[in-house]
Amino acid sequence: MNQARLDEAREGVLDQMEAGNKQVKIGFAIFAVLELALLLACAFLVEWGDSTQVMLLVIFILSYLMLANGFFILAGHVTRSTGRILAVLEAQRDERR
């Protein structure tokens, strides 16, 4: 594969990554609004005088926060790994020149 075709392939991959990143940001914003609506609905439906319902709401929120934190950690790991791969590809391209 000659250098020009390799550069075109790299540009195509980077363009796809940018488009995917934009879609992730839009999806994140949409789901953040939906999750806020869910949390508000739960808060309005809880009978605050009933300690069992309050306890279940607190457990729900804490469990959900742990799950969300795991997804953020996973996203950071994938981003860092992708950055390392791109750095290696860039270094290889610089060596060939």
PDB file of N, CA, C and O in Angstrom, residues 13-93:
ATOM      1  N   VAL A  13     -10.424   7.104   8.606  1.00  0.00           N
ATOM      2  CA  VAL A  13     -10.649   6.588   9.958  1.00  0.00           C
ATOM      3  C   VAL A  13     -10.838   7.737  10.935  1.00  0.00           C
ATOM      4  O   VAL A  13     -11.730   7.706  11.792  1.00  0.00           O
ATOM      5  N   LEU A  14     -10.025   8.770  10.814  1.00  0.00           N
ATOM      6  CA  LEU A  14     -10.159   9.918  11.719  1.00  0.00           C
ATOM      7  C   LEU A  14     -11.492  10.628  11.515  1.00  0.00           C
ATOM      8  O   LEU A  14     -12.115  11.077  12.486  1.00  0.00           O
ATOM      9  N   ASP A  15     -11.944  10.736  10.266  1.00  0.00           N
ATOM     10  CA  ASP A  15     -13.250  11.342  10.005  1.00  0.00           C
ATOM     11  C   ASP A  15     -14.373  10.523  10.634  1.00  0.00           C
ATOM     12  O   ASP A  15     -15.311  11.077  11.221  1.00  0.00           O
ATOM     13  N   GLN A  16     -14.278   9.198  10.508  1.00  0.00           N
ATOM     14  CA  GLN A  16     -15.280   8.338  11.131  1.00  0.00           C
ATOM     15  C   GLN A  16     -15.256   8.464  12.646  1.00  0.00           C
ATOM     16  O   GLN A  16     -16.309   8.462  13.293  1.00  0.00           O
ATOM     17  N   MET A  17     -14.068   8.599  13.223  1.00  0.00           N
ATOM     18  CA  MET A  17     -13.961   8.745  14.672  1.00  0.00           C
ATOM     19  C   MET A  17     -14.584  10.065  15.126  1.00  0.00           C
ATOM     20  O   MET A  17     -15.259  10.117  16.154  1.00  0.00           O
ATOM     21  N   GLU A  18     -14.359  11.131  14.355  1.00  0.00           N
ATOM     22  CA  GLU A  18     -14.970  12.416  14.696  1.00  0.00           C
ATOM     23  C   GLU A  18     -16.486  12.348  14.620  1.00  0.00           C
ATOM     24  O   GLU A  18     -17.185  12.871  15.493  1.00  0.00           O
ATOM     25  N   ALA A  19     -17.012  11.729  13.575  1.00  0.00           N
ATOM     26  CA  ALA A  19     -18.465  11.588  13.438  1.00  0.00           C
ATOM     27  C   ALA A  19     -19.022  10.754  14.586  1.00  0.00           C
ATOM     28  O   ALA A  19     -20.071  11.085  15.154  1.00  0.00           O
ATOM     29  N   GLY A  20     -18.338   9.681  14.931  1.00  0.00           N
ATOM     30  CA  GLY A  20     -18.777   8.851  16.055  1.00  0.00           C
ATOM     31  C   GLY A  20     -18.744   9.606  17.364  1.00  0.00           C
ATOM     32  O   GLY A  20     -19.646   9.465  18.193  1.00  0.00           O
ATOM     33  N   ASN A  21     -17.722  10.431  17.543  1.00  0.00           N
ATOM     34  CA  ASN A  21     -17.616  11.232  18.762  1.00  0.00           C
ATOM     35  C   ASN A  21     -18.766  12.230  18.860  1.00  0.00           C
ATOM     36  O   ASN A  21     -19.336  12.438  19.936  1.00  0.00           O
ATOM     37  N   LYS A  22     -19.128  12.822  17.726  1.00  0.00           N
ATOM     38  CA  LYS A  22     -20.249  13.766  17.715  1.00  0.00           C
ATOM     39  C   LYS A  22     -21.553  13.048  18.076  1.00  0.00           C
ATOM     40  O   LYS A  22     -22.364  13.564  18.850  1.00  0.00           O
ATOM     41  N   GLN A  23     -21.746  11.851  17.526  1.00  0.00           N
ATOM     42  CA  GLN A  23     -22.948  11.085  17.836  1.00  0.00           C
ATOM     43  C   GLN A  23     -22.996  10.710  19.311  1.00  0.00           C
ATOM     44  O   GLN A  23     -24.066  10.733  19.930  1.00  0.00           O
ATOM     45  N   VAL A  24     -21.861  10.362  19.878  1.00  0.00           N
ATOM     46  CA  VAL A  24     -21.818  10.020  21.298  1.00  0.00           C
ATOM     47  C   VAL A  24     -22.198  11.225  22.151  1.00  0.00           C
ATOM     48  O   VAL A  24     -22.962  11.098  23.113  1.00  0.00           O
ATOM     49  N   LYS A  25     -21.696  12.401  21.802  1.00  0.00           N
ATOM     50  CA  LYS A  25     -22.019  13.607  22.570  1.00  0.00           C
ATOM     51  C   LYS A  25     -23.499  13.941  22.486  1.00  0.00           C
ATOM     52  O   LYS A  25     -24.117  14.305  23.490  1.00  0.00           O
ATOM     53  N   ILE A  26     -24.078  13.808  21.303  1.00  0.00           N
ATOM     54  CA  ILE A  26     -25.510  14.082  21.144  1.00  0.00           C
ATOM     55  C   ILE A  26     -26.330  13.067  21.929  1.00  0.00           C
ATOM     56  O   ILE A  26     -27.271  13.415  22.647  1.00  0.00           O
ATOM     57  N   GLY A  27     -25.959  11.798  21.810  1.00  0.00           N
ATOM     58  CA  GLY A  27     -26.661  10.757  22.564  1.00  0.00           C
ATOM     59  C   GLY A  27     -26.539  10.950  24.062  1.00  0.00           C
ATOM     60  O   GLY A  27     -27.499  10.755  24.812  1.00  0.00           O
ATOM     61  N   PHE A  28     -25.362  11.354  24.507  1.00  0.00           N
ATOM     62  CA  PHE A  28     -25.159  11.598  25.931  1.00  0.00           C
ATOM     63  C   PHE A  28     -26.064  12.723  26.420  1.00  0.00           C
ATOM     64  O   PHE A  28     -26.675  12.619  27.489  1.00  0.00           O
ATOM     65  N   ALA A  29     -26.169  13.787  25.650  1.00  0.00           N
ATOM     66  CA  ALA A  29     -27.020  14.909  26.046  1.00  0.00           C
ATOM     67  C   ALA A  29     -28.492  14.487  26.115  1.00  0.00           C
ATOM     68  O   ALA A  29     -29.206  14.836  27.062  1.00  0.00           O
ATOM     69  N   ILE A  30     -28.937  13.718  25.125  1.00  0.00           N
ATOM     70  CA  ILE A  30     -30.333  13.262  25.111  1.00  0.00           C
ATOM     71  C   ILE A  30     -30.623  12.381  26.316  1.00  0.00           C
ATOM     72  O   ILE A  30     -31.617  12.565  27.026  1.00  0.00           O
ATOM     73  N   PHE A  31     -29.736  11.430  26.580  1.00  0.00           N
ATOM     74  CA  PHE A  31     -29.977  10.524  27.691  1.00  0.00           C
ATOM     75  C   PHE A  31     -29.802  11.201  29.038  1.00  0.00           C
ATOM     76  O   PHE A  31     -30.445  10.812  30.014  1.00  0.00           O
ATOM     77  N   ALA A  32     -28.976  12.243  29.106  1.00  0.00           N
ATOM     78  CA  ALA A  32     -28.859  12.995  30.355  1.00  0.00           C
ATOM     79  C   ALA A  32     -30.184  13.678  30.691  1.00  0.00           C
ATOM     80  O   ALA A  32     -30.622  13.681  31.850  1.00  0.00           O
ATOM     81  N   VAL A  33     -30.832  14.232  29.668  1.00  0.00           N
ATOM     82  CA  VAL A  33     -32.137  14.866  29.886  1.00  0.00           C
ATOM     83  C   VAL A  33     -33.174  13.823  30.300  1.00  0.00           C
ATOM     84  O   VAL A  33     -33.967  14.042  31.229  1.00  0.00           O
ATOM     85  N   LEU A  34     -33.164  12.676  29.642  1.00  0.00           N
ATOM     86  CA  LEU A  34     -34.108  11.616  30.002  1.00  0.00           C
ATOM     87  C   LEU A  34     -33.867  11.100  31.418  1.00  0.00           C
ATOM     88  O   LEU A  34     -34.820  10.840  32.165  1.00  0.00           O
ATOM     89  N   GLU A  35     -32.624  10.953  31.801  1.00  0.00           N
ATOM     90  CA  GLU A  35     -32.308  10.489  33.154  1.00  0.00           C
ATOM     91  C   GLU A  35     -32.723  11.515  34.201  1.00  0.00           C
ATOM     92  O   GLU A  35     -33.186  11.158  35.286  1.00  0.00           O
ATOM     93  N   LEU A  36     -32.551  12.782  33.897  1.00  0.00           N
ATOM     94  CA  LEU A  36     -32.997  13.817  34.818  1.00  0.00           C
ATOM     95  C   LEU A  36     -34.517  13.758  34.985  1.00  0.00           C
ATOM     96  O   LEU A  36     -35.032  13.877  36.107  1.00  0.00           O
ATOM     97  N   ALA A  37     -35.220  13.530  33.880  1.00  0.00           N
ATOM     98  CA  ALA A  37     -36.677  13.398  33.961  1.00  0.00           C
ATOM     99  C   ALA A  37     -37.065  12.189  34.801  1.00  0.00           C
ATOM    100  O   ALA A  37     -37.999  12.258  35.612  1.00  0.00           O
ATOM    101  N   LEU A  38     -36.343  11.082  34.645  1.00  0.00           N
ATOM    102  CA  LEU A  38     -36.603   9.886  35.437  1.00  0.00           C
ATOM    103  C   LEU A  38     -36.369  10.153  36.927  1.00  0.00           C
ATOM    104  O   LEU A  38     -37.180   9.768  37.777  1.00  0.00           O
ATOM    105  N   LEU A  39     -35.278  10.812  37.235  1.00  0.00           N
ATOM    106  CA  LEU A  39     -34.972  11.125  38.627  1.00  0.00           C
ATOM    107  C   LEU A  39     -36.022  12.050  39.238  1.00  0.00           C
ATOM    108  O   LEU A  39     -36.461  11.848  40.379  1.00  0.00           O
ATOM    109  N   LEU A  40     -36.446  13.052  38.479  1.00  0.00           N
ATOM    110  CA  LEU A  40     -37.486  13.953  38.985  1.00  0.00           C
ATOM    111  C   LEU A  40     -38.808  13.216  39.182  1.00  0.00           C
ATOM    112  O   LEU A  40     -39.507  13.451  40.183  1.00  0.00           O
ATOM    113  N   ALA A  41     -39.140  12.325  38.251  1.00  0.00           N
ATOM    114  CA  ALA A  41     -40.374  11.544  38.397  1.00  0.00           C
ATOM    115  C   ALA A  41     -40.311  10.678  39.651  1.00  0.00           C
ATOM    116  O   ALA A  41     -41.284  10.597  40.404  1.00  0.00           O
ATOM    117  N   CYS A  42     -39.181  10.050  39.876  1.00  0.00           N
ATOM    118  CA  CYS A  42     -39.025   9.224  41.090  1.00  0.00           C
ATOM    119  C   CYS A  42     -39.145  10.083  42.346  1.00  0.00           C
ATOM    120  O   CYS A  42     -39.782   9.687  43.325  1.00  0.00           O
ATOM    121  N   ALA A  43     -38.527  11.253  42.326  1.00  0.00           N
ATOM    122  CA  ALA A  43     -38.574  12.129  43.502  1.00  0.00           C
ATOM    123  C   ALA A  43     -39.994  12.598  43.793  1.00  0.00           C
ATOM    124  O   ALA A  43     -40.384  12.718  44.963  1.00  0.00           O
ATOM    125  N   PHE A  44     -40.775  12.847  42.751  1.00  0.00           N
ATOM    126  CA  PHE A  44     -42.153  13.288  42.968  1.00  0.00           C
ATOM    127  C   PHE A  44     -43.071  12.144  43.400  1.00  0.00           C
ATOM    128  O   PHE A  44     -44.059  12.366  44.102  1.00  0.00           O
ATOM    129  N   LEU A  45     -42.758  10.918  42.990  1.00  0.00           N
ATOM    130  CA  LEU A  45     -43.617   9.784  43.309  1.00  0.00           C
ATOM    131  C   LEU A  45     -43.337   9.169  44.678  1.00  0.00           C
ATOM    132  O   LEU A  45     -44.158   8.417  45.186  1.00  0.00           O
ATOM    133  N   VAL A  46     -42.198   9.497  45.262  1.00  0.00           N
ATOM    134  CA  VAL A  46     -41.850   8.926  46.567  1.00  0.00           C
ATOM    135  C   VAL A  46     -42.676   9.597  47.657  1.00  0.00           C
ATOM    136  O   VAL A  46     -42.839  10.812  47.674  1.00  0.00           O
ATOM    137  N   GLU A  47     -43.189   8.772  48.540  1.00  0.00           N
ATOM    138  CA  GLU A  47     -43.831   9.309  49.738  1.00  0.00           C
ATOM    139  C   GLU A  47     -42.718   9.509  50.767  1.00  0.00           C
ATOM    140  O   GLU A  47     -42.183   8.549  51.313  1.00  0.00           O
ATOM    141  N   TRP A  48     -42.367  10.756  50.996  1.00  0.00           N
ATOM    142  CA  TRP A  48     -41.199  11.060  51.819  1.00  0.00           C
ATOM    143  C   TRP A  48     -41.396  10.667  53.281  1.00  0.00           C
ATOM    144  O   TRP A  48     -40.424  10.533  54.019  1.00  0.00           O
ATOM    145  N   GLY A  49     -42.608  10.440  53.697  1.00  0.00           N
ATOM    146  CA  GLY A  49     -42.866   9.991  55.066  1.00  0.00           C
ATOM    147  C   GLY A  49     -42.612   8.498  55.257  1.00  0.00           C
ATOM    148  O   GLY A  49     -42.441   8.030  56.383  1.00  0.00           O
ATOM    149  N   ASP A  50     -42.594   7.754  54.157  1.00  0.00           N
ATOM    150  CA  ASP A  50     -42.375   6.305  54.211  1.00  0.00           C
ATOM    151  C   ASP A  50     -40.872   6.033  54.074  1.00  0.00           C
ATOM    152  O   ASP A  50     -40.284   6.223  53.006  1.00  0.00           O
ATOM    153  N   SER A  51     -40.260   5.574  55.157  1.00  0.00           N
ATOM    154  CA  SER A  51     -38.805   5.379  55.148  1.00  0.00           C
ATOM    155  C   SER A  51     -38.368   4.279  54.187  1.00  0.00           C
ATOM    156  O   SER A  51     -37.256   4.331  53.653  1.00  0.00           O
ATOM    157  N   THR A  52     -39.225   3.306  53.922  1.00  0.00           N
ATOM    158  CA  THR A  52     -38.875   2.251  52.980  1.00  0.00           C
ATOM    159  C   THR A  52     -38.730   2.812  51.560  1.00  0.00           C
ATOM    160  O   THR A  52     -37.776   2.491  50.854  1.00  0.00           O
ATOM    161  N   GLN A  53     -39.654   3.673  51.162  1.00  0.00           N
ATOM    162  CA  GLN A  53     -39.573   4.270  49.830  1.00  0.00           C
ATOM    163  C   GLN A  53     -38.358   5.189  49.707  1.00  0.00           C
ATOM    164  O   GLN A  53     -37.686   5.199  48.671  1.00  0.00           O
ATOM    165  N   VAL A  54     -38.065   5.927  50.758  1.00  0.00           N
ATOM    166  CA  VAL A  54     -36.890   6.809  50.739  1.00  0.00           C
ATOM    167  C   VAL A  54     -35.617   5.971  50.635  1.00  0.00           C
ATOM    168  O   VAL A  54     -34.704   6.291  49.860  1.00  0.00           O
ATOM    169  N   MET A  55     -35.558   4.881  51.406  1.00  0.00           N
ATOM    170  CA  MET A  55     -34.390   4.011  51.367  1.00  0.00           C
ATOM    171  C   MET A  55     -34.218   3.397  49.974  1.00  0.00           C
ATOM    172  O   MET A  55     -33.105   3.345  49.443  1.00  0.00           O
ATOM    173  N   LEU A  56     -35.307   2.951  49.351  1.00  0.00           N
ATOM    174  CA  LEU A  56     -35.216   2.389  48.012  1.00  0.00           C
ATOM    175  C   LEU A  56     -34.754   3.426  46.987  1.00  0.00           C
ATOM    176  O   LEU A  56     -33.978   3.106  46.077  1.00  0.00           O
ATOM    177  N   LEU A  57     -35.214   4.656  47.129  1.00  0.00           N
ATOM    178  CA  LEU A  57     -34.774   5.716  46.227  1.00  0.00           C
ATOM    179  C   LEU A  57     -33.282   5.976  46.390  1.00  0.00           C
ATOM    180  O   LEU A  57     -32.554   6.110  45.397  1.00  0.00           O
ATOM    181  N   VAL A  58     -32.811   6.018  47.615  1.00  0.00           N
ATOM    182  CA  VAL A  58     -31.384   6.255  47.863  1.00  0.00           C
ATOM    183  C   VAL A  58     -30.555   5.099  47.291  1.00  0.00           C
ATOM    184  O   VAL A  58     -29.519   5.324  46.648  1.00  0.00           O
ATOM    185  N   ILE A  59     -31.001   3.868  47.494  1.00  0.00           N
ATOM    186  CA  ILE A  59     -30.279   2.715  46.954  1.00  0.00           C
ATOM    187  C   ILE A  59     -30.273   2.761  45.427  1.00  0.00           C
ATOM    188  O   ILE A  59     -29.249   2.487  44.787  1.00  0.00           O
ATOM    189  N   PHE A  60     -31.398   3.126  44.841  1.00  0.00           N
ATOM    190  CA  PHE A  60     -31.483   3.248  43.385  1.00  0.00           C
ATOM    191  C   PHE A  60     -30.485   4.284  42.873  1.00  0.00           C
ATOM    192  O   PHE A  60     -29.743   4.027  41.921  1.00  0.00           O
ATOM    193  N   ILE A  61     -30.436   5.433  43.502  1.00  0.00           N
ATOM    194  CA  ILE A  61     -29.539   6.503  43.057  1.00  0.00           C
ATOM    195  C   ILE A  61     -28.082   6.092  43.228  1.00  0.00           C
ATOM    196  O   ILE A  61     -27.261   6.285  42.323  1.00  0.00           O
ATOM    197  N   LEU A  62     -27.736   5.500  44.370  1.00  0.00           N
ATOM    198  CA  LEU A  62     -26.348   5.088  44.587  1.00  0.00           C
ATOM    199  C   LEU A  62     -25.926   3.992  43.609  1.00  0.00           C
ATOM    200  O   LEU A  62     -24.811   4.028  43.081  1.00  0.00           O
ATOM    201  N   SER A  63     -26.790   3.035  43.361  1.00  0.00           N
ATOM    202  CA  SER A  63     -26.478   1.974  42.399  1.00  0.00           C
ATOM    203  C   SER A  63     -26.290   2.544  40.998  1.00  0.00           C
ATOM    204  O   SER A  63     -25.373   2.161  40.268  1.00  0.00           O
ATOM    205  N   TYR A  64     -27.160   3.448  40.648  1.00  0.00           N
ATOM    206  CA  TYR A  64     -27.078   4.045  39.328  1.00  0.00           C
ATOM    207  C   TYR A  64     -25.808   4.865  39.174  1.00  0.00           C
ATOM    208  O   TYR A  64     -25.163   4.854  38.127  1.00  0.00           O
ATOM    209  N   LEU A  65     -25.420   5.602  40.213  1.00  0.00           N
ATOM    210  CA  LEU A  65     -24.200   6.400  40.146  1.00  0.00           C
ATOM    211  C   LEU A  65     -22.965   5.521  39.990  1.00  0.00           C
ATOM    212  O   LEU A  65     -22.027   5.871  39.269  1.00  0.00           O
ATOM    213  N   MET A  66     -22.947   4.370  40.661  1.00  0.00           N
ATOM    214  CA  MET A  66     -21.813   3.451  40.494  1.00  0.00           C
ATOM    215  C   MET A  66     -21.747   2.921  39.060  1.00  0.00           C
ATOM    216  O   MET A  66     -20.673   2.823  38.477  1.00  0.00           O
ATOM    217  N   LEU A  67     -22.876   2.592  38.496  1.00  0.00           N
ATOM    218  CA  LEU A  67     -22.922   2.110  37.121  1.00  0.00           C
ATOM    219  C   LEU A  67     -22.472   3.200  36.147  1.00  0.00           C
ATOM    220  O   LEU A  67     -21.660   2.951  35.244  1.00  0.00           O
ATOM    221  N   ALA A  68     -22.968   4.401  36.331  1.00  0.00           N
ATOM    222  CA  ALA A  68     -22.582   5.517  35.468  1.00  0.00           C
ATOM    223  C   ALA A  68     -21.088   5.811  35.591  1.00  0.00           C
ATOM    224  O   ALA A  68     -20.412   6.082  34.585  1.00  0.00           O
ATOM    225  N   ASN A  69     -20.549   5.745  36.800  1.00  0.00           N
ATOM    226  CA  ASN A  69     -19.122   5.972  37.003  1.00  0.00           C
ATOM    227  C   ASN A  69     -18.308   4.927  36.245  1.00  0.00           C
ATOM    228  O   ASN A  69     -17.280   5.247  35.637  1.00  0.00           O
ATOM    229  N   GLY A  70     -18.755   3.678  36.260  1.00  0.00           N
ATOM    230  CA  GLY A  70     -18.067   2.631  35.510  1.00  0.00           C
ATOM    231  C   GLY A  70     -18.037   2.914  34.021  1.00  0.00           C
ATOM    232  O   GLY A  70     -17.023   2.685  33.351  1.00  0.00           O
ATOM    233  N   PHE A  71     -19.142   3.437  33.495  1.00  0.00           N
ATOM    234  CA  PHE A  71     -19.170   3.774  32.069  1.00  0.00           C
ATOM    235  C   PHE A  71     -18.216   4.917  31.749  1.00  0.00           C
ATOM    236  O   PHE A  71     -17.561   4.923  30.705  1.00  0.00           O
ATOM    237  N   PHE A  72     -18.116   5.910  32.627  1.00  0.00           N
ATOM    238  CA  PHE A  72     -17.180   7.007  32.404  1.00  0.00           C
ATOM    239  C   PHE A  72     -15.737   6.517  32.445  1.00  0.00           C
ATOM    240  O   PHE A  72     -14.900   6.934  31.645  1.00  0.00           O
ATOM    241  N   ILE A  73     -15.448   5.619  33.365  1.00  0.00           N
ATOM    242  CA  ILE A  73     -14.102   5.058  33.437  1.00  0.00           C
ATOM    243  C   ILE A  73     -13.794   4.263  32.172  1.00  0.00           C
ATOM    244  O   ILE A  73     -12.693   4.360  31.610  1.00  0.00           O
ATOM    245  N   LEU A  74     -14.753   3.474  31.712  1.00  0.00           N
ATOM    246  CA  LEU A  74     -14.563   2.707  30.485  1.00  0.00           C
ATOM    247  C   LEU A  74     -14.342   3.628  29.285  1.00  0.00           C
ATOM    248  O   LEU A  74     -13.470   3.373  28.449  1.00  0.00           O
ATOM    249  N   ALA A  75     -15.114   4.682  29.191  1.00  0.00           N
ATOM    250  CA  ALA A  75     -14.955   5.632  28.082  1.00  0.00           C
ATOM    251  C   ALA A  75     -13.572   6.282  28.120  1.00  0.00           C
ATOM    252  O   ALA A  75     -12.928   6.452  27.074  1.00  0.00           O
ATOM    253  N   GLY A  76     -13.104   6.635  29.290  1.00  0.00           N
ATOM    254  CA  GLY A  76     -11.763   7.208  29.415  1.00  0.00           C
ATOM    255  C   GLY A  76     -10.684   6.233  28.997  1.00  0.00           C
ATOM    256  O   GLY A  76      -9.713   6.598  28.330  1.00  0.00           O
ATOM    257  N   HIS A  77     -10.854   4.969  29.369  1.00  0.00           N
ATOM    258  CA  HIS A  77      -9.886   3.946  28.996  1.00  0.00           C
ATOM    259  C   HIS A  77      -9.842   3.759  27.476  1.00  0.00           C
ATOM    260  O   HIS A  77      -8.764   3.683  26.881  1.00  0.00           O
ATOM    261  N   VAL A  78     -10.995   3.686  26.846  1.00  0.00           N
ATOM    262  CA  VAL A  78     -11.052   3.503  25.398  1.00  0.00           C
ATOM    263  C   VAL A  78     -10.436   4.709  24.690  1.00  0.00           C
ATOM    264  O   VAL A  78      -9.675   4.561  23.726  1.00  0.00           O
ATOM    265  N   THR A  79     -10.738   5.903  25.167  1.00  0.00           N
ATOM    266  CA  THR A  79     -10.182   7.111  24.564  1.00  0.00           C
ATOM    267  C   THR A  79      -8.665   7.133  24.685  1.00  0.00           C
ATOM    268  O   THR A  79      -7.954   7.445  23.727  1.00  0.00           O
ATOM    269  N   ARG A  80      -8.164   6.784  25.855  1.00  0.00           N
ATOM    270  CA  ARG A  80      -6.712   6.769  26.072  1.00  0.00           C
ATOM    271  C   ARG A  80      -6.049   5.710  25.197  1.00  0.00           C
ATOM    272  O   ARG A  80      -5.003   5.952  24.592  1.00  0.00           O
ATOM    273  N   SER A  81      -6.655   4.538  25.101  1.00  0.00           N
ATOM    274  CA  SER A  81      -6.100   3.464  24.269  1.00  0.00           C
ATOM    275  C   SER A  81      -6.089   3.859  22.797  1.00  0.00           C
ATOM    276  O   SER A  81      -5.116   3.611  22.087  1.00  0.00           O
ATOM    277  N   THR A  82      -7.156   4.475  22.341  1.00  0.00           N
ATOM    278  CA  THR A  82      -7.216   4.932  20.954  1.00  0.00           C
ATOM    279  C   THR A  82      -6.163   5.996  20.693  1.00  0.00           C
ATOM    280  O   THR A  82      -5.517   5.993  19.639  1.00  0.00           O
ATOM    281  N   GLY A  83      -5.963   6.892  21.645  1.00  0.00           N
ATOM    282  CA  GLY A  83      -4.929   7.913  21.506  1.00  0.00           C
ATOM    283  C   GLY A  83      -3.541   7.311  21.398  1.00  0.00           C
ATOM    284  O   GLY A  83      -2.704   7.778  20.617  1.00  0.00           O
ATOM    285  N   ARG A  84      -3.290   6.262  22.163  1.00  0.00           N
ATOM    286  CA  ARG A  84      -1.987   5.587  22.078  1.00  0.00           C
ATOM    287  C   ARG A  84      -1.788   4.945  20.706  1.00  0.00           C
ATOM    288  O   ARG A  84      -0.706   5.010  20.124  1.00  0.00           O
ATOM    289  N   ILE A  85      -2.823   4.320  20.186  1.00  0.00           N
ATOM    290  CA  ILE A  85      -2.719   3.692  18.868  1.00  0.00           C
ATOM    291  C   ILE A  85      -2.463   4.751  17.805  1.00  0.00           C
ATOM    292  O   ILE A  85      -1.605   4.582  16.929  1.00  0.00           O
ATOM    293  N   LEU A  86      -3.181   5.869  17.884  1.00  0.00           N
ATOM    294  CA  LEU A  86      -2.963   6.944  16.912  1.00  0.00           C
ATOM    295  C   LEU A  86      -1.570   7.534  17.031  1.00  0.00           C
ATOM    296  O   LEU A  86      -0.954   7.898  16.024  1.00  0.00           O
ATOM    297  N   ALA A  87      -1.032   7.617  18.244  1.00  0.00           N
ATOM    298  CA  ALA A  87       0.327   8.127  18.425  1.00  0.00           C
ATOM    299  C   ALA A  87       1.352   7.197  17.781  1.00  0.00           C
ATOM    300  O   ALA A  87       2.310   7.651  17.149  1.00  0.00           O
ATOM    301  N   VAL A  88       1.144   5.892  17.909  1.00  0.00           N
ATOM    302  CA  VAL A  88       2.054   4.928  17.278  1.00  0.00           C
ATOM    303  C   VAL A  88       1.971   5.035  15.761  1.00  0.00           C
ATOM    304  O   VAL A  88       2.994   5.027  15.063  1.00  0.00           O
ATOM    305  N   LEU A  89       0.761   5.143  15.226  1.00  0.00           N
ATOM    306  CA  LEU A  89       0.603   5.285  13.777  1.00  0.00           C
ATOM    307  C   LEU A  89       1.267   6.565  13.278  1.00  0.00           C
ATOM    308  O   LEU A  89       1.900   6.573  12.216  1.00  0.00           O
ATOM    309  N   GLU A  90       1.134   7.626  14.026  1.00  0.00           N
ATOM    310  CA  GLU A  90       1.754   8.902  13.650  1.00  0.00           C
ATOM    311  C   GLU A  90       3.273   8.788  13.686  1.00  0.00           C
ATOM    312  O   GLU A  90       3.967   9.282  12.794  1.00  0.00           O
ATOM    313  N   ALA A  91       3.809   8.111  14.698  1.00  0.00           N
ATOM    314  CA  ALA A  91       5.257   7.928  14.788  1.00  0.00           C
ATOM    315  C   ALA A  91       5.771   7.084  13.628  1.00  0.00           C
ATOM    316  O   ALA A  91       6.837   7.365  13.073  1.00  0.00           O
ATOM    317  N   GLN A  92       5.013   6.056  13.250  1.00  0.00           N
ATOM    318  CA  GLN A  92       5.420   5.231  12.111  1.00  0.00           C
ATOM    319  C   GLN A  92       5.411   6.030  10.824  1.00  0.00           C
ATOM    320  O   GLN A  92       6.283   5.870   9.976  1.00  0.00           O
ATOM    321  N   ARG A  93       4.425   6.899  10.690  1.00  0.00           N
ATOM    322  CA  ARG A  93       4.360   7.721   9.467  1.00  0.00           C
ATOM    323  C   ARG A  93       5.535   8.680   9.425  1.00  0.00           C
ATOM    324  O   ARG A  93       6.135   8.879   8.365  1.00  0.00           O
TER     325      ARG A  93
END
